[in-house]
Short mmCIF file of C-alpha atoms in Angstrom, two decimals:
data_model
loop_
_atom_site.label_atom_id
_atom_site.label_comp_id
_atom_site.label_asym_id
_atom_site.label_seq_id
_atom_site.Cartn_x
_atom_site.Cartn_y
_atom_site.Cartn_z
CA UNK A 1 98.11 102.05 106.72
CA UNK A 2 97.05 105.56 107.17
CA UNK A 3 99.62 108.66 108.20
CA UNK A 4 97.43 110.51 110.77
CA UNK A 5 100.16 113.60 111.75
CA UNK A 6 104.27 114.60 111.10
CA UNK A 7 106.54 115.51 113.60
CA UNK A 8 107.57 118.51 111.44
CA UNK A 9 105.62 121.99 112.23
CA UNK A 10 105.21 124.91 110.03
CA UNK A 11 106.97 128.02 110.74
CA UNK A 12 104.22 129.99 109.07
CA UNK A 13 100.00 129.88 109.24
CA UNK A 14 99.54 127.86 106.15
CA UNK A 15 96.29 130.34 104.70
CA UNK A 16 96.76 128.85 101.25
CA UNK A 17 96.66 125.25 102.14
CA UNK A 18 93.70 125.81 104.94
CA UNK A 19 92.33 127.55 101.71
CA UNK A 20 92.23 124.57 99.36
CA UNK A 21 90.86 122.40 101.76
CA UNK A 22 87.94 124.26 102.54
CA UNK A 23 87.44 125.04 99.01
CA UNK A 24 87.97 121.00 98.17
CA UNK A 25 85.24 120.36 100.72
CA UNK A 26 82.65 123.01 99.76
CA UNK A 27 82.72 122.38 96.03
CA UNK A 28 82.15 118.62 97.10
CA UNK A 29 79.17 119.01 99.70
CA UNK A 30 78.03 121.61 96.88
CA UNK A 31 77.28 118.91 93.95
CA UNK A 32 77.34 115.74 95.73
CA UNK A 33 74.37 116.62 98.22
CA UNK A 34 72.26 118.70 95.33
CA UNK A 35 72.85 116.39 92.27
CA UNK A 36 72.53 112.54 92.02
CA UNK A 37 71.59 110.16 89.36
CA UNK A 38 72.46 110.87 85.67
CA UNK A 39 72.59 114.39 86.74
CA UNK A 40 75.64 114.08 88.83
CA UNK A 41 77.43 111.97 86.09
CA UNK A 42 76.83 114.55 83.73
CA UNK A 43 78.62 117.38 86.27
CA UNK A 44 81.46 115.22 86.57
CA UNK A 45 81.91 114.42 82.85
CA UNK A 46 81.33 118.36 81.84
CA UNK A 47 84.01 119.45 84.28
CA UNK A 48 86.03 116.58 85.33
CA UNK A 49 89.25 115.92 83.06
CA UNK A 50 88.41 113.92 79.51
CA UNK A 51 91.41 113.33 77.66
CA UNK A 52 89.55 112.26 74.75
CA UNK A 53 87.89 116.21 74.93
CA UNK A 54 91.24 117.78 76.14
CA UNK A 55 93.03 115.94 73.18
CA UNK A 56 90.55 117.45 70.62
CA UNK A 57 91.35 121.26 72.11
CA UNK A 58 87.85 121.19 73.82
CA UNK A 59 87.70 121.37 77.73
CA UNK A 60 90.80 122.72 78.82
CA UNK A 61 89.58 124.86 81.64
CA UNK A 62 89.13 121.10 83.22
CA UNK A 63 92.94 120.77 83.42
CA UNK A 64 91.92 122.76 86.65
CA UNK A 65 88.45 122.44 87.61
CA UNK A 66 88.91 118.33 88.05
CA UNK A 67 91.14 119.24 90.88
CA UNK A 68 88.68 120.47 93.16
CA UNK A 69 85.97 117.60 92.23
CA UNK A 70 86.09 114.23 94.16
CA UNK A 71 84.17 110.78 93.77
CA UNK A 72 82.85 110.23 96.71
CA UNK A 73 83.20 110.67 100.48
CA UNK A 74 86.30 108.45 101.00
CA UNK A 75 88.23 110.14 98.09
CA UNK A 76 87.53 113.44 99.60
CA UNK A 77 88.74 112.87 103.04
CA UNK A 78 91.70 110.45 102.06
CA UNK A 79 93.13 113.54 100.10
CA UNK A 80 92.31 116.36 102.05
CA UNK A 81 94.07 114.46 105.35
CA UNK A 82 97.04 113.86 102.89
CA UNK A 83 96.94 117.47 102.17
CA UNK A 84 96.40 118.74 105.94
CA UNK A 85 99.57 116.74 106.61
CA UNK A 86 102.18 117.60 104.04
CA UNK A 87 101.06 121.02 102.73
CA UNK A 88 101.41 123.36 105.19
CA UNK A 89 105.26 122.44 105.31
CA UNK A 90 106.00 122.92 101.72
CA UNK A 91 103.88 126.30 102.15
CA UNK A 92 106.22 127.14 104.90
CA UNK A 93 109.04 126.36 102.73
CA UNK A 94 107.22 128.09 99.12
CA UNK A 95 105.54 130.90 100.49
CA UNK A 96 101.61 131.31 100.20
CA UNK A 97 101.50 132.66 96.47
CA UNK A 98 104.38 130.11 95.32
CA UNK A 99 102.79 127.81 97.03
CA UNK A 100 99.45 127.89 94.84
CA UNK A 101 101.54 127.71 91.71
CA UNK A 102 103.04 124.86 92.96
CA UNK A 103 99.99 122.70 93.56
CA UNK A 104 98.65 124.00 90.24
CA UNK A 105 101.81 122.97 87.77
CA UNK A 106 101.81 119.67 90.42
CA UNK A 107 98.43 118.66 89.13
CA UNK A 108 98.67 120.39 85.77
CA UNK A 109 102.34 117.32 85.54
CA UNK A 110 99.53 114.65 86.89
CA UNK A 111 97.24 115.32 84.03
CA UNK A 112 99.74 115.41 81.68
CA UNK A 113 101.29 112.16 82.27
CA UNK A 114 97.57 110.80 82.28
CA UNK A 115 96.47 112.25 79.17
CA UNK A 116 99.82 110.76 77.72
CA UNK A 117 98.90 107.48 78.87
CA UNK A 118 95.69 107.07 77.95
CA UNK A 119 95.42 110.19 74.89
CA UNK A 120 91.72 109.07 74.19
CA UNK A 121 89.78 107.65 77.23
CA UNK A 122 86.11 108.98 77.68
CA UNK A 123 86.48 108.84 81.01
CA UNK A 124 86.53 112.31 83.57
CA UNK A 125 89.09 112.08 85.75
CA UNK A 126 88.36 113.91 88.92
CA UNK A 127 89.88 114.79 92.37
CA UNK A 128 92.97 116.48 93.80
CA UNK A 129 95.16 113.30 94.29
CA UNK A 130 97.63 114.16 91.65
CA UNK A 131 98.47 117.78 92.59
CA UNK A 132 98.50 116.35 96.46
CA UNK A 133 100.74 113.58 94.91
CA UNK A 134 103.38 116.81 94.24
CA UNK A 135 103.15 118.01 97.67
CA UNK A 136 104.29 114.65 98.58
CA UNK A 137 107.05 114.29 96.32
CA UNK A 138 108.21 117.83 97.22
CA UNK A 139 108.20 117.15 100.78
CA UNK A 140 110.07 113.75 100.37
CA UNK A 141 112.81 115.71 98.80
CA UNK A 142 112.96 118.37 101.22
CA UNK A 143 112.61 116.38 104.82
CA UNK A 144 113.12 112.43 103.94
CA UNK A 145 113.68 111.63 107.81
CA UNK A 146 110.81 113.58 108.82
CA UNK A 147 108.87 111.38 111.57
CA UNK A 148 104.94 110.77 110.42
CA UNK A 149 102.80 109.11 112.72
CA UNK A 150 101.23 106.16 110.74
CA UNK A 151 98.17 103.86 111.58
CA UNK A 152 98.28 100.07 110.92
CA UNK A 153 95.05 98.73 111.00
CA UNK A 154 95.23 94.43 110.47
CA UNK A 155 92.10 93.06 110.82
CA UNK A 156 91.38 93.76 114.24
CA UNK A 157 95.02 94.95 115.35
CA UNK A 158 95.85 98.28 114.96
CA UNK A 159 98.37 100.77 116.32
CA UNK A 160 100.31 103.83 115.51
CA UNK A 161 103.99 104.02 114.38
CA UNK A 162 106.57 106.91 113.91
CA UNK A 163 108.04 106.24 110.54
CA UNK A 164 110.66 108.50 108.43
CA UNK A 165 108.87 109.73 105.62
CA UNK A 166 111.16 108.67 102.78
CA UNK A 167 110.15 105.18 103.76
CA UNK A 168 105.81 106.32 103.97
CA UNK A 169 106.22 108.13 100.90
CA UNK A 170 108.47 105.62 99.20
CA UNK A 171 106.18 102.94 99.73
CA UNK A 172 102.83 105.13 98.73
CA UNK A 173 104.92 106.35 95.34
CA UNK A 174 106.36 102.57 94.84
CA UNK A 175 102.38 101.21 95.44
CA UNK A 176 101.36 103.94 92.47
CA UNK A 177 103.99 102.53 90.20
CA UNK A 178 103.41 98.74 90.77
CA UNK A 179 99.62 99.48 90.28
CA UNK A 180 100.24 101.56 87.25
CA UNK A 181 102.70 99.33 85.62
CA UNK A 182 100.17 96.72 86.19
CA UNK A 183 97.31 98.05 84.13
CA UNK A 184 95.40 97.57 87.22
CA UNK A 185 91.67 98.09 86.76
CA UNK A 186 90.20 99.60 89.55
CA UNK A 187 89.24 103.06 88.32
CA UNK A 188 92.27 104.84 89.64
CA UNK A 189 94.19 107.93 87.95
CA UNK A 190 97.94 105.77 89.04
CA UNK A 191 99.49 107.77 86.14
CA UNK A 192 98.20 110.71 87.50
CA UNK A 193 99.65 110.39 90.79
CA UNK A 194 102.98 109.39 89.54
CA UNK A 195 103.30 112.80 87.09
CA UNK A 196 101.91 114.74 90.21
CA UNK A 197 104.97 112.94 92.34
CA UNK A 198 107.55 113.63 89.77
CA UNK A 199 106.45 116.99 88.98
CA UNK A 200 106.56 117.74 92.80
CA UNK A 201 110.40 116.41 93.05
CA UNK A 202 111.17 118.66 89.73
CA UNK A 203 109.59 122.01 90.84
CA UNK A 204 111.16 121.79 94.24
CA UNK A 205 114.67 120.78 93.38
CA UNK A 206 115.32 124.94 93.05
CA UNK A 207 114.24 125.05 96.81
CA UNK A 208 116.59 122.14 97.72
CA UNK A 209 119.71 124.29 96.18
CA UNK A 210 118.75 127.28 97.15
CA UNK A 211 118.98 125.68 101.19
CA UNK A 212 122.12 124.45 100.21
CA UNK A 213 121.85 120.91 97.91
CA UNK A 214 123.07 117.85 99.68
CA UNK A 215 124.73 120.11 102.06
CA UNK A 216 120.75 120.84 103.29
CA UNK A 217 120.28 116.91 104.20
CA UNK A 218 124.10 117.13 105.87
CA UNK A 219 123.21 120.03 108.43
CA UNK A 220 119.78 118.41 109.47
CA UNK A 221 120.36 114.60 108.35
CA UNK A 222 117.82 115.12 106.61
CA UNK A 223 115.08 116.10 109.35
CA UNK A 224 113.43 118.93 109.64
CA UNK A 225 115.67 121.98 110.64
CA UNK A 226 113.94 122.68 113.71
CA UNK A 227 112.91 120.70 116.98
CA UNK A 228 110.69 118.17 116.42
CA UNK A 229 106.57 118.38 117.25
CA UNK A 230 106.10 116.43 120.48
CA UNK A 231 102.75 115.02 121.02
CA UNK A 232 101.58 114.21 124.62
CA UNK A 233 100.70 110.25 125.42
CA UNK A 234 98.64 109.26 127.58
CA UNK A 235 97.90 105.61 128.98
CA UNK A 236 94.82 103.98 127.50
CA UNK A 237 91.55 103.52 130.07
CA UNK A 238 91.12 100.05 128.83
CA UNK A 239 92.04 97.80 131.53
CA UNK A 240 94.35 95.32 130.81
CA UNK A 241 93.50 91.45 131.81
CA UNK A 242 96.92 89.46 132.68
CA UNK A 243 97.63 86.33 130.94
CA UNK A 244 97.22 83.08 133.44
#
């Protein structure tokens, strides 16, 4: 299942989150189309995030540089449409400059929690996942019956649903912990994305009480607090062939 779009627009142009994307992407075409090989290991070992290296006081400027660095094409886009669709309303509720803090100390909480888990693994972590995990946790907080468009894709069945967003984001974050609690070995930072998560929920509890606390969710029921995005449908060309 893939969310593809919210139902919640921004009040604001979000310049910051436009801003990492573009940066995310350039960085990537930047080493992954001019390095290969034993070269591009090395790049991602020098500045992705070691916690072996961190733990010994040597790398820490890689606390931030592995959050612009990705694995491969898939990783890339998987975060930055993650990002497209959940940052630019926590922007709109942060403001640009708060904003950037936020995603820092968001994946700054997802390396922490992965260093603590695994204090002296050799192996980089890389990619944006875990401060993106914030952004999610933030905006779970702040809109829980947001609508997101999602895409179910079953073999050869696939079709698009309007789900609240406590239930997308409360499966993705209940995934990360069944996976991590697992000792799952599939390469992924899990730990990372559940320190990004809760760091999100911590760091934007101030915004929930400044809007009010519980009394925030009463006014709106927890949507949005302003109309809905409506998204035109149109009928499919495919013809459709009656059953006898």
């Amino acid at each position: 299942m893939f969310p593809i779009r919210d139902h919640n627009p921004s009040g604001r142009v979000p310049y910051v989150n436009h801003a990492l994307i573009v940066v995310n992407i350039v960085v990537f075409l930047g080493y992954w189309t001019g390095l290969s090989g034993a070269d591009l290991d090395l790049f991602l070992y020098t500045y992705g995030l070691v916690p072996d290296r961190v733990m010994a006081g040597q790398g820490l400027e890689t606390l931030i540089t592995h959050m612009f660095l990705h694995g491969g094409w898939m990783h890339l886009l998987g975060n930055m449409l993650f990002l497209w669709i959940f940052g630019d309303n926590m922007e709109d509720q942060f403001g640009h400059l708060r904003y950037l803090g936020f995603y820092l100390l968001c994946g700054l909480g997802a390396a922490a929690l992965q260093i603590a888990q695994a204090p002296y693994s050799d192996a980089p972590m890389v990619g944006a996942s875990g401060a993106i995990a914030g952004v999610l946790g933030g905006y779970l907080l702040l809109f829980p019956k947001a609508r997101v468009d999602v895409l179910f894709i079953f073999v050869v069945f696939f079709r698009v649903f309007s789900i609240q967003a406590w239930i997308v984001l409360g499966v993705w974050f209940g995934v990360q912990l069944f996976n991590g609690m697992g000792a799952t070995e599939d390469g992924v930072a899990y730990f990372a994305h559940i320190g990004g998560f809760v760091a999100g929920i911590v760091l934007t509890l101030p915004v929930l009480l400044w809007r009010g606390g519980a009394g925030y969710w009463q006014r709106n029921n927890g949507k949005p607090p302003h109309p809905a995005a409506v998204y035109p449908v149109s009928q499919t060309k495919i013809p459709r062939v009656p059953r006898r």
